[in-house]
Short mmCIF file of C-alpha atoms in Angstrom, two decimals:
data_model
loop_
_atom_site.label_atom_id
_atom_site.label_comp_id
_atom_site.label_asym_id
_atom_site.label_seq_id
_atom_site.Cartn_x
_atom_site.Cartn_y
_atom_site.Cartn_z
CA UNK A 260 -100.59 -84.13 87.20
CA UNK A 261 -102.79 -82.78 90.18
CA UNK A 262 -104.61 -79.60 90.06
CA UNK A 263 -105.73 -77.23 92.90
CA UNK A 264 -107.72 -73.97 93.18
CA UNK A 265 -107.19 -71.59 95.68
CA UNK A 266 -109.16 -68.50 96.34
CA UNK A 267 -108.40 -65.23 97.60
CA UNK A 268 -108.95 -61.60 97.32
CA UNK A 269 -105.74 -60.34 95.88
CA UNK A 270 -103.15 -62.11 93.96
CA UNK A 271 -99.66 -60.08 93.18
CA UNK A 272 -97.28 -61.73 90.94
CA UNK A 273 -93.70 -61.15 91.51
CA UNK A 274 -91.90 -60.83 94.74
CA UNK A 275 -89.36 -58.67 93.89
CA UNK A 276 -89.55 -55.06 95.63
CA UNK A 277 -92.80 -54.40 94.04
CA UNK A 278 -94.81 -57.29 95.19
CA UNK A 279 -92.90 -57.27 98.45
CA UNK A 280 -94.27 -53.48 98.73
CA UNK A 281 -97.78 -54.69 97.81
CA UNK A 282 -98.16 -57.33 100.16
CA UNK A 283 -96.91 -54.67 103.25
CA UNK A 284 -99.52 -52.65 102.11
CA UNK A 285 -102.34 -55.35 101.84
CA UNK A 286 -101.17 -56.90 105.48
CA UNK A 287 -101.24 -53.16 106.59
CA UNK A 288 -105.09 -52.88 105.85
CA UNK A 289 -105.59 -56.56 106.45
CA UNK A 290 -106.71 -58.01 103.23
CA UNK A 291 -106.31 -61.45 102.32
CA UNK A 292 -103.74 -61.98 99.57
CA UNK A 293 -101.12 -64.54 97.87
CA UNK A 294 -97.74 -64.03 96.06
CA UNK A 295 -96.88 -65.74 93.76
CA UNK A 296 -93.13 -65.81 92.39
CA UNK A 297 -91.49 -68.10 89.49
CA UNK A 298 -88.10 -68.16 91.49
CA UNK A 299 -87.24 -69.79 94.77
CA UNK A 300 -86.65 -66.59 96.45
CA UNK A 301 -87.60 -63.02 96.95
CA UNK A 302 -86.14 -60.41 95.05
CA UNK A 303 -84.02 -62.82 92.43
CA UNK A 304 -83.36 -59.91 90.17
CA UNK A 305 -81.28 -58.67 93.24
CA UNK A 306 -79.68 -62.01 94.29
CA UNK A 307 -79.21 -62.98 91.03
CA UNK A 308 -78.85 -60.81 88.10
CA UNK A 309 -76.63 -57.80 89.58
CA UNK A 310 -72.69 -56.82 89.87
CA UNK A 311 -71.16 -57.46 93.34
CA UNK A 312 -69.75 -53.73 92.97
CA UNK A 313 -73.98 -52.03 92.71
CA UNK A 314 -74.98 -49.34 95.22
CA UNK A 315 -77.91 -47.90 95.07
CA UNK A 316 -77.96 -44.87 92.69
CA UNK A 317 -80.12 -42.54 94.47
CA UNK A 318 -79.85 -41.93 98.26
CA UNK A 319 -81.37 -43.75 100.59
CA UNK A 320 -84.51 -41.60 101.34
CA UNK A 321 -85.64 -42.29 97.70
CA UNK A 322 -84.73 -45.60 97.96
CA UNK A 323 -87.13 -47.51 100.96
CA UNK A 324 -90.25 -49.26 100.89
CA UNK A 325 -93.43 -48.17 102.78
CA UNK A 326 -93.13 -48.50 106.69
CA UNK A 327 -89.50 -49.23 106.87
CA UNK A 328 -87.00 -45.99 106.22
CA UNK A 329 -83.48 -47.13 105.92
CA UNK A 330 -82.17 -46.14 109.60
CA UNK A 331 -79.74 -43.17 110.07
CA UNK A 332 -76.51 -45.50 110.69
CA UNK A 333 -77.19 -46.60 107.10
CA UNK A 334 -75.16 -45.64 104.21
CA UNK A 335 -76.15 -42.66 102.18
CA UNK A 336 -75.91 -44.85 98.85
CA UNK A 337 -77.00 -48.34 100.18
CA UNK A 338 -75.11 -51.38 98.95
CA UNK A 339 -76.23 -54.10 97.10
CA UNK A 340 -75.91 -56.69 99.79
CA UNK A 341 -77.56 -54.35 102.69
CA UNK A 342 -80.42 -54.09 100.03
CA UNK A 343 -80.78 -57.61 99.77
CA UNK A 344 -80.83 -58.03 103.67
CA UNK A 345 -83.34 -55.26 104.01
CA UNK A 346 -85.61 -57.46 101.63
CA UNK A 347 -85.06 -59.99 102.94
CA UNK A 348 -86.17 -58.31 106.64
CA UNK A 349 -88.96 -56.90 105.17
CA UNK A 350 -90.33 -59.83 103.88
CA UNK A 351 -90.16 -61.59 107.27
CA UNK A 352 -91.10 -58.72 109.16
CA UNK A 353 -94.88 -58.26 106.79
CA UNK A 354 -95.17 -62.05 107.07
CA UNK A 355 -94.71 -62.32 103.38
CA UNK A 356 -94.16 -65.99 102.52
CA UNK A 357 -94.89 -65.94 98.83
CA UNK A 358 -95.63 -69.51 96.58
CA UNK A 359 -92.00 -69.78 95.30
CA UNK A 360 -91.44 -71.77 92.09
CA UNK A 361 -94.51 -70.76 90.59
CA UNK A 362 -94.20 -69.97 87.33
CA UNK A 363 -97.56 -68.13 86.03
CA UNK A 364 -98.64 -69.42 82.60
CA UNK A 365 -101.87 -67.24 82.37
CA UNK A 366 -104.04 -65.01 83.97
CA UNK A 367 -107.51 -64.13 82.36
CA UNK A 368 -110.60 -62.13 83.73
CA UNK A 369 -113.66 -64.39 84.28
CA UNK A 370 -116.52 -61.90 82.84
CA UNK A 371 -119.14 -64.39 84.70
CA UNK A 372 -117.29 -65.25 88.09
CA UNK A 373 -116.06 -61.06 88.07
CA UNK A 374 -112.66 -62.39 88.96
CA UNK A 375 -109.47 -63.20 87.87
CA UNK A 376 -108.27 -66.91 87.20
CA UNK A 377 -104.39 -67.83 87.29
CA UNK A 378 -102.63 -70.52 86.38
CA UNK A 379 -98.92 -71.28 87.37
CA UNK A 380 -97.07 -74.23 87.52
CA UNK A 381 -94.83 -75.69 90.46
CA UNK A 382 -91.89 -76.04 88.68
CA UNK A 383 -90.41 -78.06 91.76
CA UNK A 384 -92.89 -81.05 92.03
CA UNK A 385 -94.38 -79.95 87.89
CA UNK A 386 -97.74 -79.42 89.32
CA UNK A 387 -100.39 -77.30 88.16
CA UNK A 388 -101.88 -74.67 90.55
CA UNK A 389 -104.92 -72.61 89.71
CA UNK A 390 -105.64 -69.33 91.85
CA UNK A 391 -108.86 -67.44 91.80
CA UNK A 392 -109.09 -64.00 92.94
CA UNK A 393 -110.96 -60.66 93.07
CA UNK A 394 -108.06 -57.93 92.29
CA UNK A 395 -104.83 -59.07 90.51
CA UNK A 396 -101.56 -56.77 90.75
CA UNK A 397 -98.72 -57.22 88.23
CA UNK A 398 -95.53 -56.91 90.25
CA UNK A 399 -93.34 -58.66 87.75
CA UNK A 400 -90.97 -55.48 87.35
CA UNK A 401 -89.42 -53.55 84.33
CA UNK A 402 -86.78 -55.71 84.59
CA UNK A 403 -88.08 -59.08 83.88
CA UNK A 404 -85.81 -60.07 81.17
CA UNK A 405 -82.37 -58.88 79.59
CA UNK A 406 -82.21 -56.82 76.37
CA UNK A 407 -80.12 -57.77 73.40
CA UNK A 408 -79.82 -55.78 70.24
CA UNK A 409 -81.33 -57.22 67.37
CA UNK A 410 -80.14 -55.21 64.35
CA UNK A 411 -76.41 -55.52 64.87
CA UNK A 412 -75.20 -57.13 61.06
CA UNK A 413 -72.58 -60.46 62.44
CA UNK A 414 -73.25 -60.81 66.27
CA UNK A 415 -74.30 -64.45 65.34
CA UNK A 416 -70.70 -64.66 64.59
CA UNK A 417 -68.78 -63.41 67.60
CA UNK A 418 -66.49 -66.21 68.76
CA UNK A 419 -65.65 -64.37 71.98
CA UNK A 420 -67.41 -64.53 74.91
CA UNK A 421 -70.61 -62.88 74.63
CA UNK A 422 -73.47 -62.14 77.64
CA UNK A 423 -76.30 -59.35 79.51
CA UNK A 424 -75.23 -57.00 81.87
CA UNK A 425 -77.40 -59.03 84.01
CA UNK A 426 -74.99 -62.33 84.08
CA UNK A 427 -71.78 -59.85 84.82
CA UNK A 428 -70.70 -60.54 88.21
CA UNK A 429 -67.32 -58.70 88.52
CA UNK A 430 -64.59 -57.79 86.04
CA UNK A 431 -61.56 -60.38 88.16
CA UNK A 432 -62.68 -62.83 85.16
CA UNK A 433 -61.85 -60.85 82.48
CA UNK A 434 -58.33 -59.39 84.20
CA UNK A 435 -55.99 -58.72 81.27
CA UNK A 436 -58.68 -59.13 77.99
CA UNK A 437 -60.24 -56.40 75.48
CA UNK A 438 -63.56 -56.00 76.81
CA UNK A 439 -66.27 -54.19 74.97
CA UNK A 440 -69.18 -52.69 76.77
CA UNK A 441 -72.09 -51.84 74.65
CA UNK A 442 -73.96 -48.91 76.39
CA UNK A 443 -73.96 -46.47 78.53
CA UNK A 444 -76.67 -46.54 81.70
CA UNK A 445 -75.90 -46.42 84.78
CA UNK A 446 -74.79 -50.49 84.88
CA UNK A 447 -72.51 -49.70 81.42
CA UNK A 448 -70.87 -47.16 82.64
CA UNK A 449 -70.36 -49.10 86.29
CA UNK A 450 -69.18 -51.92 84.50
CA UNK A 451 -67.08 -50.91 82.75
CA UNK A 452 -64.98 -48.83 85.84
CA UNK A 453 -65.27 -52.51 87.67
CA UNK A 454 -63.67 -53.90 84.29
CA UNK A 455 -60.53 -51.58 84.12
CA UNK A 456 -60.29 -51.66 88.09
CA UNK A 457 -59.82 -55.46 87.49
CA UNK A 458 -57.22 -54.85 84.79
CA UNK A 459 -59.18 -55.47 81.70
CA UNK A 460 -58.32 -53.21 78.72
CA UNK A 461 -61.81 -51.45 78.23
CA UNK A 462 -64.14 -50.03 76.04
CA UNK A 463 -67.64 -48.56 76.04
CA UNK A 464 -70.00 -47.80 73.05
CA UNK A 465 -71.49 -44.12 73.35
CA UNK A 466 -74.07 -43.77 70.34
CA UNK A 467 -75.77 -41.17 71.92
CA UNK A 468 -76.15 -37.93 74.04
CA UNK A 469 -76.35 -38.56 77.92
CA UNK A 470 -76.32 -36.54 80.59
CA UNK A 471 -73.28 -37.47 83.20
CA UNK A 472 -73.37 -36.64 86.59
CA UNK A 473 -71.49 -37.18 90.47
CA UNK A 474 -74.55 -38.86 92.56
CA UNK A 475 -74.12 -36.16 94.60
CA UNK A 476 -74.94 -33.42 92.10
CA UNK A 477 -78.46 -35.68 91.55
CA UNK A 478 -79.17 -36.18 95.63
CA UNK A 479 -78.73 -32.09 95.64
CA UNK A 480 -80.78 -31.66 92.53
CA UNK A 481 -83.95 -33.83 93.58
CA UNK A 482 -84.01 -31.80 97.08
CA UNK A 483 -83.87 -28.83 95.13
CA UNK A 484 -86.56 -29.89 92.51
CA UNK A 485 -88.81 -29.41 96.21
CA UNK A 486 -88.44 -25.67 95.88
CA UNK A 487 -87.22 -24.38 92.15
CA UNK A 488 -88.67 -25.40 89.33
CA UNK A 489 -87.05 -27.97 86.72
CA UNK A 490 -85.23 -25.77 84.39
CA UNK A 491 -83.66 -24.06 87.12
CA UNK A 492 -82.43 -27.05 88.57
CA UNK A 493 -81.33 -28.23 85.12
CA UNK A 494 -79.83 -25.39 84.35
CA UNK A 495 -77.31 -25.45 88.16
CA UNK A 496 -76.64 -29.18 87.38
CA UNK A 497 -75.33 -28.48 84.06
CA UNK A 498 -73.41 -25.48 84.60
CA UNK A 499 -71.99 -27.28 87.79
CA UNK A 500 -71.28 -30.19 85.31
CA UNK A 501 -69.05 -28.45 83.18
CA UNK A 502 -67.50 -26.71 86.32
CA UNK A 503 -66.38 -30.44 87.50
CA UNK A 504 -65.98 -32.41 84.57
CA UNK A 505 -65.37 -29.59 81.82
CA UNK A 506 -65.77 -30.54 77.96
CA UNK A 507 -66.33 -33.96 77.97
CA UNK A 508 -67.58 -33.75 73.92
CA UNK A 509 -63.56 -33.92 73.52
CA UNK A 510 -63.82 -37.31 75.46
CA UNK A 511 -66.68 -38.63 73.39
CA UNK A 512 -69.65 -37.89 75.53
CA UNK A 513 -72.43 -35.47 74.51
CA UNK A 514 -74.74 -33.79 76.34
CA UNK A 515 -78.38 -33.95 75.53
CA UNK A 516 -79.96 -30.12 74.79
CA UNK A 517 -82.46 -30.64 77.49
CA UNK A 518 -81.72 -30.71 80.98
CA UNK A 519 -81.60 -34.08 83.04
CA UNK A 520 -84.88 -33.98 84.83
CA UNK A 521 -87.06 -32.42 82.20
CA UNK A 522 -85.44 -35.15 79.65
CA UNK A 523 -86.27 -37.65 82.63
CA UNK A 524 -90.21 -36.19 82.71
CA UNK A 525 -90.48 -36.40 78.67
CA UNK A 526 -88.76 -39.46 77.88
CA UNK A 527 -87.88 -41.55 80.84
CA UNK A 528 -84.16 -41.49 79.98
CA UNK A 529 -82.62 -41.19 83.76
CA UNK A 530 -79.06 -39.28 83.93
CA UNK A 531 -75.84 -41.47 84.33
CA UNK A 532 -74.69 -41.82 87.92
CA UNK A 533 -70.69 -41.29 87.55
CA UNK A 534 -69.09 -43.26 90.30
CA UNK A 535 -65.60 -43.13 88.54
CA UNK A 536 -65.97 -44.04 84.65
CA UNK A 537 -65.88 -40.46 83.74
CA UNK A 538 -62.06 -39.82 85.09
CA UNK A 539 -61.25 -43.20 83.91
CA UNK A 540 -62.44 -42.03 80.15
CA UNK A 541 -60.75 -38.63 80.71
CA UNK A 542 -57.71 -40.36 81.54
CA UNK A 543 -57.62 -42.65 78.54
CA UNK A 544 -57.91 -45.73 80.86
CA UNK A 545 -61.73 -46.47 79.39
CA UNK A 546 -61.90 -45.49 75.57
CA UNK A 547 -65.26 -44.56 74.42
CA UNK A 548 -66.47 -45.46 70.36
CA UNK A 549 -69.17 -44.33 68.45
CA UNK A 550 -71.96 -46.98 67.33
CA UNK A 551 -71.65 -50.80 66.26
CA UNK A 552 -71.40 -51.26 62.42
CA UNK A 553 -70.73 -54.92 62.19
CA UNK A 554 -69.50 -57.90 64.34
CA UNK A 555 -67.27 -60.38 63.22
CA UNK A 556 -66.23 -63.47 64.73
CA UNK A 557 -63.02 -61.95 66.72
CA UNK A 558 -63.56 -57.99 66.33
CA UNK A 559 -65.75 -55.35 65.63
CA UNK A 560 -65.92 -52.57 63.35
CA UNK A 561 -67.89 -49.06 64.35
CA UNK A 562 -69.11 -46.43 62.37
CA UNK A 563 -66.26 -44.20 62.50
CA UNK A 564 -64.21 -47.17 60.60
CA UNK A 565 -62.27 -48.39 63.77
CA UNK A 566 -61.87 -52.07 63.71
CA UNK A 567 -61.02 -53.57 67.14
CA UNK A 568 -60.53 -57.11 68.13
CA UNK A 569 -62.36 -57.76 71.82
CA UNK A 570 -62.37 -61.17 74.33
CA UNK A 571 -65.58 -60.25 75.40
CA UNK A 572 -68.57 -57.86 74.57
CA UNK A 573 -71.23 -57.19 77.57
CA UNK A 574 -74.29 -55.57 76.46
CA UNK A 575 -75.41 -53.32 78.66
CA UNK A 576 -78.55 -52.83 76.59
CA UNK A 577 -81.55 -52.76 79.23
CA UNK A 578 -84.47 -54.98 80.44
CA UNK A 579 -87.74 -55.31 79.46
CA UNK A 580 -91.25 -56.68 80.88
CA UNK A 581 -92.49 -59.81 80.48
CA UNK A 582 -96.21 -59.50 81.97
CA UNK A 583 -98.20 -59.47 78.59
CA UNK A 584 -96.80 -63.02 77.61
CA UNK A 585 -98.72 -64.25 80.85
CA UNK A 586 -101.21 -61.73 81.33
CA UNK A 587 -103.77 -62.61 78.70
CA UNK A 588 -106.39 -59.58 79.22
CA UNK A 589 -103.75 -56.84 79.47
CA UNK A 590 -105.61 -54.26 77.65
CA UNK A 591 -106.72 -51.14 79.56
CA UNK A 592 -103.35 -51.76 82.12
CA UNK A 593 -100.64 -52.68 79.85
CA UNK A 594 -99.86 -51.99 76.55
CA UNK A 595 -97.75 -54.73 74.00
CA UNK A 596 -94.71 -53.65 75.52
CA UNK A 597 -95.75 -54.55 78.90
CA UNK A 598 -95.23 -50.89 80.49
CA UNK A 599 -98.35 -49.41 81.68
CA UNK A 600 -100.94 -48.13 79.31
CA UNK A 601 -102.44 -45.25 81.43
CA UNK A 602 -100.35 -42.03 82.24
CA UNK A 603 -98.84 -41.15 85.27
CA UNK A 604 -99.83 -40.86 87.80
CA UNK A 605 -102.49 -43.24 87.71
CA UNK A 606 -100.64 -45.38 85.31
CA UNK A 607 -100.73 -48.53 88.35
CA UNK A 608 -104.50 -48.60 87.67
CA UNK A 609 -106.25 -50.94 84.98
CA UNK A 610 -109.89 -52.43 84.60
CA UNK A 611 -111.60 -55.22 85.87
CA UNK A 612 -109.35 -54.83 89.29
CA UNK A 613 -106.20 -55.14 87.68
CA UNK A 614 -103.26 -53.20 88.86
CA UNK A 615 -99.32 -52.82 88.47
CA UNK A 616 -96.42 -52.29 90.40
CA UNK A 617 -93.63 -50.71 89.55
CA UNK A 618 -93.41 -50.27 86.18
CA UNK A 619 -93.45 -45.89 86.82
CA UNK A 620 -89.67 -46.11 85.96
CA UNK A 621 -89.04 -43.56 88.90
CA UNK A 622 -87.24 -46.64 90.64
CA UNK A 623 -88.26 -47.94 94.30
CA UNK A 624 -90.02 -44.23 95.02
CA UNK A 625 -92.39 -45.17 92.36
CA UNK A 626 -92.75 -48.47 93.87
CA UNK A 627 -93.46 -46.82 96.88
CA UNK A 628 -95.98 -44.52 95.58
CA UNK A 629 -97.23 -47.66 93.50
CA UNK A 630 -97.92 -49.98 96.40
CA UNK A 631 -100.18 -47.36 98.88
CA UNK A 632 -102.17 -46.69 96.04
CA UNK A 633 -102.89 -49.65 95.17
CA UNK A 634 -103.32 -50.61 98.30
CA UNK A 635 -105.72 -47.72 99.19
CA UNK A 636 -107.76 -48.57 96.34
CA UNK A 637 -108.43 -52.13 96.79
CA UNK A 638 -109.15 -51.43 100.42
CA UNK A 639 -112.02 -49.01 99.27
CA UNK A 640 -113.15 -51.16 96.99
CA UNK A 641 -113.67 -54.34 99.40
CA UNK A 642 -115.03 -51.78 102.03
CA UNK A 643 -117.57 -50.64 99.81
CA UNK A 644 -118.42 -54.28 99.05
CA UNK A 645 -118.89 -55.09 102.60
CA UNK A 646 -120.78 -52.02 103.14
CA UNK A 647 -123.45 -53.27 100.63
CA UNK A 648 -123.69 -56.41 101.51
CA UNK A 649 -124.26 -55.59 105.05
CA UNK A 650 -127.31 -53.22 103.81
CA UNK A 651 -128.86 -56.17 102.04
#
């Protein structure tokens, strides 16, 4: 198999939102730079691995990338497709034209050269490519990879169709079976409305307190978090909360003692966007159940000694990064879990001119924030180099 080296000053991997926000912001300042991405397109997460039904959550000022605001025509809550076709704009409007089917295998810091050396293989023609470069930025995402539970007793045994929230498409294939839908984020809580829309006889798994809210409660609340403090604004959304939805406790959803945004601050637990599943549950039309006890191979038993048989269970159960299986000298920018080591908000920073995008978990703000500093910074830092080289 061939091998090849090429050079540059800054190599992002990922060309998902992040590394699409990166390379803007490196073309911007005119630095030299190559993307590199596993799939054979940008944004795959997007394409891919989401429900037809997905809007964006939060409105569309939060949700743009530097230079290009959403335009006023626009909807307020953008959907998925218009997303994808404003990535995919984006990407040909910054000249991004990222090495597709590149699958990085390692990166590692060269102490002597000062740089960073990648490898990634061309999974099309099974080629190996090696990439040297001055700054690296980990663009990869929070989402790189679904999240199943591990510590379920029996789910070995489940007979029934079994899969991520990130291989659900739309709830038409599951039109008249028991569906259970193991947790309640945003996408288990929109998935399961799409599955009872679709005629599917539905149920979600609540273990926990969460804060539910209209989208338009949270659009009002982040303006107002630009002129009252936090517990003041938790304390309107809640008390408009109960206003709207009243007890919901009766229904099987808590609420959490702290308020949404300072939960959001300490933990990074994001309030559920309620796009319909809430009237759905109040109406009996989604039933909610308390935590998993044990799987067997056509039903499942929970821990308040219900014993349900279910077609299907979708696992709503999160993402997780990827980076640190790759990124060999991730200390002092990631930590094991591959989420950032450093706090906010200079968590994008690491040593040795390593950087990450969008791992902030304050969605594609943060990866707007992300991308001008990092952006900023590597532009000082090859100024500065020039600068001393032109003394000498």
């Amino acid at each position: 198999m061939e091998t090849t080296v090429q050079e540059t000053t800054v190599i992002i991997v990922g060309a998902g939102p992040s590394g699409l926000a990166v390379s803007a912001c490196l073309f911007a300042k005119q630095i030299p730079h190559i993307v590199i991405e596993r799939e054979d397109c940008c944004a795959p997460l997007w394409k891919r691995r989401t429900y037809n039904r997905l809007h964006l959550h939060l409105a569309k000022e939060y949700c743009h990338l530097p230079f290009r605001p959403h335009p006023p025509a626009a909807a307020t809550y953008i959907p998925r497709d218009e997303f994808i076709k404003y990535l995919d704009e984006y990407a040909s409007e910054f000249k991004i034209e990222p090495h597709y089917s590149h699958n990085v295998e390692a990166a590692l810091y060269d102490e002597a050269e000062q740089g960073w050396v990648v490898t990634a293989r061309n999974t099309k023609e099974d080629q190996i490519k090696h990439y040297k470069s001055k700054f690296l930025v980990v663009a990869t995402g929070e989402n790189s990879r679904g999240k199943l539970p591990n510590d379920i007793p029996g789910l070995q045994d489940f007979k029934g169709c079994s899969l991520h929230s990130s291989e659900y498409r739309k709830g038409l294939e599951f039109e008249g079976k028991n569906v259970l839908v193991v947790g309640c984020g945003n996408s288990g809580m929109e998935i399961s409305l799409d599955l009872s829309n679709y005629g599917a006889t539905t149920w979600i798994v609540i273990r926990n307190p969460v804060h539910v809210f209209p989208r338009e409660f949270i659009h009002a609340g982040m303006y107002l978090l630009k002129y009252l403090q936090v517990s003041t604004v938790d304390s309107l959304l809640n008390s408009a909360a109960k206003l709207y939805y009243g007890d919901l406790s009766r229904h099987g959803i808590e609420r959490p003692s702290e308020g949404p945004f300072a939960l959001k601050l300490k933990t990074d637990r994001s309030p559920v966007i309620d796009v319909g599943a809430v009237s759905k549950i109040k109406a009996g039309e989604i039933k909610v159940l308390p935590a998993i006890s044990t799987i067997k191979e056509n039903s499942v038993s929970f821990a308040n000694g219900v014993e349900n048989s279910f077609d299907a269970i979708i696992f709503a159960t999160g993402y997780e990064s990827t980076a640190c299986q790759w990124l060999r000298d991730y200390g002092g920018i990631l930590m094991d879990n591959g989420m950032p080591e450093n706090p906010a908000p200079t968590h994008w920073k690491g040593k040795n001119g390593a950087y990450c995008a969008g791992l902030s978990r304050m969605g594609i703000a943060g990866i707007y924030r992300d991308a001008q500093a990092i952006a900023q910074d590597i532009a000082e830092k090859v100024n500065a180099f020039a600068s001393k080289q032109i003394l000498i």
